[in-house]
Tab-separated table of C-alpha atoms in Angstrom:
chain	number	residue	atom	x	y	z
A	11	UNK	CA	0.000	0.000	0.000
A	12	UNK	CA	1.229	3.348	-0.985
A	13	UNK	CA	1.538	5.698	1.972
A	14	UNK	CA	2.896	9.276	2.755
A	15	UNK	CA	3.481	10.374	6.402
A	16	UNK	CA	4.056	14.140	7.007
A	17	UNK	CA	5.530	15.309	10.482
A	18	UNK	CA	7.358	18.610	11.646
A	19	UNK	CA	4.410	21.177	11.854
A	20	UNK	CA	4.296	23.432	14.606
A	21	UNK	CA	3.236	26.396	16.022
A	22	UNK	CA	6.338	29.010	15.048
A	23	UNK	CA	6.828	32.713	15.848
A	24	UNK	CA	7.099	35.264	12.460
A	25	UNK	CA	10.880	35.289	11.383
A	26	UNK	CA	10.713	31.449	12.321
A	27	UNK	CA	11.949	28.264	10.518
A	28	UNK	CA	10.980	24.456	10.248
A	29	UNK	CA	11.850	21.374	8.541
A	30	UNK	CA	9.436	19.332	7.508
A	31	UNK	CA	9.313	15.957	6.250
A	32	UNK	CA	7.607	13.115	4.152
A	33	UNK	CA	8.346	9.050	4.465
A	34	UNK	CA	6.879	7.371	2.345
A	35	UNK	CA	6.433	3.412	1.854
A	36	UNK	CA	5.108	1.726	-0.944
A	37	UNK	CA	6.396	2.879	-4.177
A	38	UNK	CA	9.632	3.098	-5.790
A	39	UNK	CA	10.363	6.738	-4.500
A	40	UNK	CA	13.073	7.682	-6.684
A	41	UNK	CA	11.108	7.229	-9.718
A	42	UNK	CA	8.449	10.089	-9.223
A	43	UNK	CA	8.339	13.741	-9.339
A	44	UNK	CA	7.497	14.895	-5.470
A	45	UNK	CA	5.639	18.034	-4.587
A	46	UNK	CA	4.485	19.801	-1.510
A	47	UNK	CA	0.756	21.664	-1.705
A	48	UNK	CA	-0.565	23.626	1.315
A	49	UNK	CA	-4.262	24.690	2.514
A	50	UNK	CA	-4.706	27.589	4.556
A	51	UNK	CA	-7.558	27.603	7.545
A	52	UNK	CA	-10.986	27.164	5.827
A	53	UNK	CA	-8.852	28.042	2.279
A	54	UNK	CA	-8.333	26.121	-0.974
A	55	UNK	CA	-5.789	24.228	-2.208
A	56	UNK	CA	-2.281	26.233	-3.323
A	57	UNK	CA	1.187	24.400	-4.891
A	58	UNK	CA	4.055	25.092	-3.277
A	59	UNK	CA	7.268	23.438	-4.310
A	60	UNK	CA	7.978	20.099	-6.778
A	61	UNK	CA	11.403	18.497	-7.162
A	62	UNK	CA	12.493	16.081	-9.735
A	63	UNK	CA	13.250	12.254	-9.396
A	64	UNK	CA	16.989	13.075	-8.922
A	65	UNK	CA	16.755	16.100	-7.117
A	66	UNK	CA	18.267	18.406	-9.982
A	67	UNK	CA	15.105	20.146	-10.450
A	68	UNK	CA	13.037	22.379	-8.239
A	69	UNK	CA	10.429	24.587	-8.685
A	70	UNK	CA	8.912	27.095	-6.216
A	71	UNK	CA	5.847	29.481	-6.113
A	72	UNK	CA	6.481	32.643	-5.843
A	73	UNK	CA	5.631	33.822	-2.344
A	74	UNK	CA	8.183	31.207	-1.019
A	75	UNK	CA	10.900	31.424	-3.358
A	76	UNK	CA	14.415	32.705	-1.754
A	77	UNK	CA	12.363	31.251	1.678
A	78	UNK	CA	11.511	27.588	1.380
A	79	UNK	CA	14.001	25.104	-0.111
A	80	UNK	CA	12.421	21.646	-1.142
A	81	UNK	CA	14.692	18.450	-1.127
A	82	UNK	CA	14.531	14.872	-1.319
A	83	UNK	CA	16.644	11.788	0.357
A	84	UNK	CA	16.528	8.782	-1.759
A	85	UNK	CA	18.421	6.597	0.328
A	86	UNK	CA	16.155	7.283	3.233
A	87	UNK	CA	13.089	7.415	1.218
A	88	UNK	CA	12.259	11.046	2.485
A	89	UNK	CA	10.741	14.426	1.101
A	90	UNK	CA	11.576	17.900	3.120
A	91	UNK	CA	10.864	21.469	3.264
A	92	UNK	CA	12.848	24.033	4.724
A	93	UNK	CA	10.998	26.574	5.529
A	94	UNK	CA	12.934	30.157	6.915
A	95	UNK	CA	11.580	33.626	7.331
A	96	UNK	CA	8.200	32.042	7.947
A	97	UNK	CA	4.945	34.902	7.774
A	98	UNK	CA	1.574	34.861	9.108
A	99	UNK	CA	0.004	33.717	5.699
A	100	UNK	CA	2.086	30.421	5.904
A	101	UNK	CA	-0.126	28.871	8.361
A	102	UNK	CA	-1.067	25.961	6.900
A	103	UNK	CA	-1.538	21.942	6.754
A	104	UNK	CA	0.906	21.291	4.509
A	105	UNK	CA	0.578	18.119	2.096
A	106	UNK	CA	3.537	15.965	0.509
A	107	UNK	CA	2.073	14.792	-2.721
A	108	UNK	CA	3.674	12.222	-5.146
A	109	UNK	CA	3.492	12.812	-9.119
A	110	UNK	CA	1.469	10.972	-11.688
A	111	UNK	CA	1.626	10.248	-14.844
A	112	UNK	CA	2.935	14.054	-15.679
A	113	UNK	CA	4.908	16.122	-13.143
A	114	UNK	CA	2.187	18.367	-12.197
A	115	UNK	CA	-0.313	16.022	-11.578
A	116	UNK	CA	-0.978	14.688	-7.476
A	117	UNK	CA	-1.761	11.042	-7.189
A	118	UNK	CA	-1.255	10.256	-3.885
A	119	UNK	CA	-1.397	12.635	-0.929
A	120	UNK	CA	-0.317	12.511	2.946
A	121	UNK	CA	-2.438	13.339	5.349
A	122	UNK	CA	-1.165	16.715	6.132
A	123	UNK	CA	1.156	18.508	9.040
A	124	UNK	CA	0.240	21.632	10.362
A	125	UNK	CA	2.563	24.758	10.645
A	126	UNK	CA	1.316	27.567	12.328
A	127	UNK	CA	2.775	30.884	12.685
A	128	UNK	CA	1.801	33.141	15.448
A	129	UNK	CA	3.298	34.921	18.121
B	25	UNK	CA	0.995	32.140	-13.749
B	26	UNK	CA	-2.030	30.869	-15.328
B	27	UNK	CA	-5.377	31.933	-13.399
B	28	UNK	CA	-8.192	28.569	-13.034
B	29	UNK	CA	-11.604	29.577	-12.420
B	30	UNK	CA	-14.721	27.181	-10.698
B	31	UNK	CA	-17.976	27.491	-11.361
B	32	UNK	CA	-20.265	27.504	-8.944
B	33	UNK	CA	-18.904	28.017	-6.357
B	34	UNK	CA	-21.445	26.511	-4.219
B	35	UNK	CA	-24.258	24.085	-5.610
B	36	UNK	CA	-26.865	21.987	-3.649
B	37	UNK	CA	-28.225	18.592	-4.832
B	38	UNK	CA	-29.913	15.071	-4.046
B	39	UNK	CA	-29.285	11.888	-4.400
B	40	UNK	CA	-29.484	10.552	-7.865
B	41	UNK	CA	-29.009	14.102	-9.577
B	42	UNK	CA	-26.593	14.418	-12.636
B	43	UNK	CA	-24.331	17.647	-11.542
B	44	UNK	CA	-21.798	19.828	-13.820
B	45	UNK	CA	-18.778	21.865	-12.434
B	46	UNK	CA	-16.658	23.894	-14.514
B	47	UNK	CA	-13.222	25.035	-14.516
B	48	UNK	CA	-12.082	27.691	-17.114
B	49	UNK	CA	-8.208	28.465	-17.587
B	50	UNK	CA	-6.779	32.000	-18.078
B	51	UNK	CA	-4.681	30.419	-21.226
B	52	UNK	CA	-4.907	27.729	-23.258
B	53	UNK	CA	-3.530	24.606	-21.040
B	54	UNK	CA	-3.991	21.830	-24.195
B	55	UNK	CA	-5.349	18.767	-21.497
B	56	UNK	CA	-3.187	19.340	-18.686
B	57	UNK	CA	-6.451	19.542	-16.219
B	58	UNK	CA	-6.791	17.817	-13.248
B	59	UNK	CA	-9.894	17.044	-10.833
B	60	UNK	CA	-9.594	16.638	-7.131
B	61	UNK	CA	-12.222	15.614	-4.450
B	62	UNK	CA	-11.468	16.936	-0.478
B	63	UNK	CA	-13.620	15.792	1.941
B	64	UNK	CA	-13.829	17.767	5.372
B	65	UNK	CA	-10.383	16.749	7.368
B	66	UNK	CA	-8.649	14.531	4.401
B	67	UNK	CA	-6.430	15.302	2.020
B	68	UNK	CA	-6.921	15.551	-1.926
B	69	UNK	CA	-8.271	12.732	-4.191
B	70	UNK	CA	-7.230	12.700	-7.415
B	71	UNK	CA	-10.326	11.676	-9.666
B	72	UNK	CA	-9.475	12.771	-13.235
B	73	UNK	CA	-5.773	13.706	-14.973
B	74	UNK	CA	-5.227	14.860	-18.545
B	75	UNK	CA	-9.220	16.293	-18.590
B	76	UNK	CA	-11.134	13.197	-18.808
B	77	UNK	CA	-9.092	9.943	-18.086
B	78	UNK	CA	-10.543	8.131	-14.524
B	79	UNK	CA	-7.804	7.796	-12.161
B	80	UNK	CA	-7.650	3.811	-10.956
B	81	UNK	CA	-10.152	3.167	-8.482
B	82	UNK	CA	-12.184	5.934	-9.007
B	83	UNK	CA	-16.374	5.481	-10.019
B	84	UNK	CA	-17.596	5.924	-13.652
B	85	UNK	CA	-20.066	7.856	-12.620
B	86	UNK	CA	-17.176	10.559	-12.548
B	87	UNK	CA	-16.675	11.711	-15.925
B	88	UNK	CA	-14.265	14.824	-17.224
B	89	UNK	CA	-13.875	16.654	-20.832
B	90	UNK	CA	-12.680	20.003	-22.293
B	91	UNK	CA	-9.349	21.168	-23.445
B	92	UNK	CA	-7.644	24.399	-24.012
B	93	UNK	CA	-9.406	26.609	-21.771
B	94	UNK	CA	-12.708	25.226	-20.627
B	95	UNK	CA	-13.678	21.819	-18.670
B	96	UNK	CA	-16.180	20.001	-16.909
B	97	UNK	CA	-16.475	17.802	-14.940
B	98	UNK	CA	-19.923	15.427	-14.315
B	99	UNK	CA	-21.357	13.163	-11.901
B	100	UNK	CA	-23.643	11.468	-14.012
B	101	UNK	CA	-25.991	10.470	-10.224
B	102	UNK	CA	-25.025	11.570	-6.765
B	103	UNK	CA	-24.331	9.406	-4.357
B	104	UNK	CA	-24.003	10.461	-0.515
B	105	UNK	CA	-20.232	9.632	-0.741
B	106	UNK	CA	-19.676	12.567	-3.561
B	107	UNK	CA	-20.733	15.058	-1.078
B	108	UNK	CA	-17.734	16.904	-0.720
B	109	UNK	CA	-15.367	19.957	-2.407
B	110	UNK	CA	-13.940	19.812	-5.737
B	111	UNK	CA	-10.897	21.443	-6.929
B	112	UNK	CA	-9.445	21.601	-10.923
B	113	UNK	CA	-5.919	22.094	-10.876
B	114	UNK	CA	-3.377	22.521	-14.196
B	115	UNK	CA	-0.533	20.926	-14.577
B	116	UNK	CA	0.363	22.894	-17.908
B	117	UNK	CA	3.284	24.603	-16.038
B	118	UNK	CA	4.559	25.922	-13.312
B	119	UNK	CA	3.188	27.378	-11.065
B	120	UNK	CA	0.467	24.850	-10.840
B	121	UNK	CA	-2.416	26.655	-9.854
B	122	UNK	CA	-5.593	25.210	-8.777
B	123	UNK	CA	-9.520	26.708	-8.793
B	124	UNK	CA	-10.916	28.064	-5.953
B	125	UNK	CA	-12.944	25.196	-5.413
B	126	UNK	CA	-16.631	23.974	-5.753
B	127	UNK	CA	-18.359	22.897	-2.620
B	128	UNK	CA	-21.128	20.339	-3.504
B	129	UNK	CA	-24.061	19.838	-0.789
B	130	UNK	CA	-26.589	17.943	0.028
B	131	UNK	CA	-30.203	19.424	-0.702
């Protein structure tokens, strides 16, 4: 059974940082694109970061780019995002989401951490 | 980045009902469409990818079409399950962007 396990959310004052991270079992990791995708407090649904198979590519929307860095352990089967600087609007549940048949598309989802930034 | 508007944004129906959502893109996006169901307190489902082809597992009472700029997607008769909030998403390019989301209720 395919499975993706978020942890790391938090609550976290403004100016903050957190590392958050995806195991996953189930699939053959290295082989798909990996994404994170984020849902503000009664919100919709907003991409935030994909990386490629090898880690080479990444690609960030633009209210977290120079902030968040997305990465990926193959060996340990693992998806992360650093998140620095953090700001009011990135409270959150934050989902890890694996790639279908094209990059961009979300086939299987976690079931979410939380990261919430308040003072 | 490529804007992806719902429509509605709300809609009540019953059991049995046929139901039509639409998603229009801001720019052409070929068939790179995608069709999500959230229920309250779970992640995403994917339900459709490239416009209309049925993710594994998923009913065929779900049914998607369009390309370019315009899509639907139909529920050909509601069942109590498919009570729940449905998001289009493109996956033309970066930044993915999905729609604001349609919110589907019960009657």
């Amino acid at each position: 059974e395919v499975q993706l396990v978020e942890s790391g959310g938090a609550l976290v004052q403004p100016g903050g940082s957190l590392r958050l991270s995806c195991a996953y079992s189930g699939f053959s990791f290295s082989t798909y694109w990996m994404s994170w995708v984020r849902q503000a407090p009664g919100k919709g649904l907003e991409w935030v970061a994909s990386i490629s198979q090898d880690g080479s590519d990444k690609y960030y929307v633009d209210s977290v780019k120079g902030r968040f860095t997305i990465s990926r352990d193959n060996a340990k089967n693992s998806l992360y995002l650093l998140m620095n600087s953090l700001r009011a609007e990135d409270t959150a549940v934050y989902y890890c989401a694996r790639g279908g048949s094209a990059k961009g598309q979300f086939n299987c989802w976690g079931q979410g951490t939380l990261v919430t930034v308040s003072s | 980045d490529i804007q992806m508007t719902q429509s509605p944004a709300s809609l009540s129906a019953s059991v049995g009902d046929r139901v039509t959502i639409t998603c229009r893109a801001s720019q052409s996006i070929s068939y790179s469409l995608n069709w999500y169901q959230q229920k309250p307190g779970k992640a995403p489902k994917l339900l459709i990818y490239t416009a209309s082809t049925l993710e594994s597992g998923v009913p065929s009472r779900f049914s998607g079409s369009g390309s370019g700029t315009d899509f639907t997607l139909t529920i050909s008769s509601l069942q109590p399950e498919d009570f729940a909030t449905y998001y289009c998403q493109q996956s033309y390019r970066t930044s993915y962007t999905f729609g604001q989301g349609t919110k589907l209720e019960i009657k």
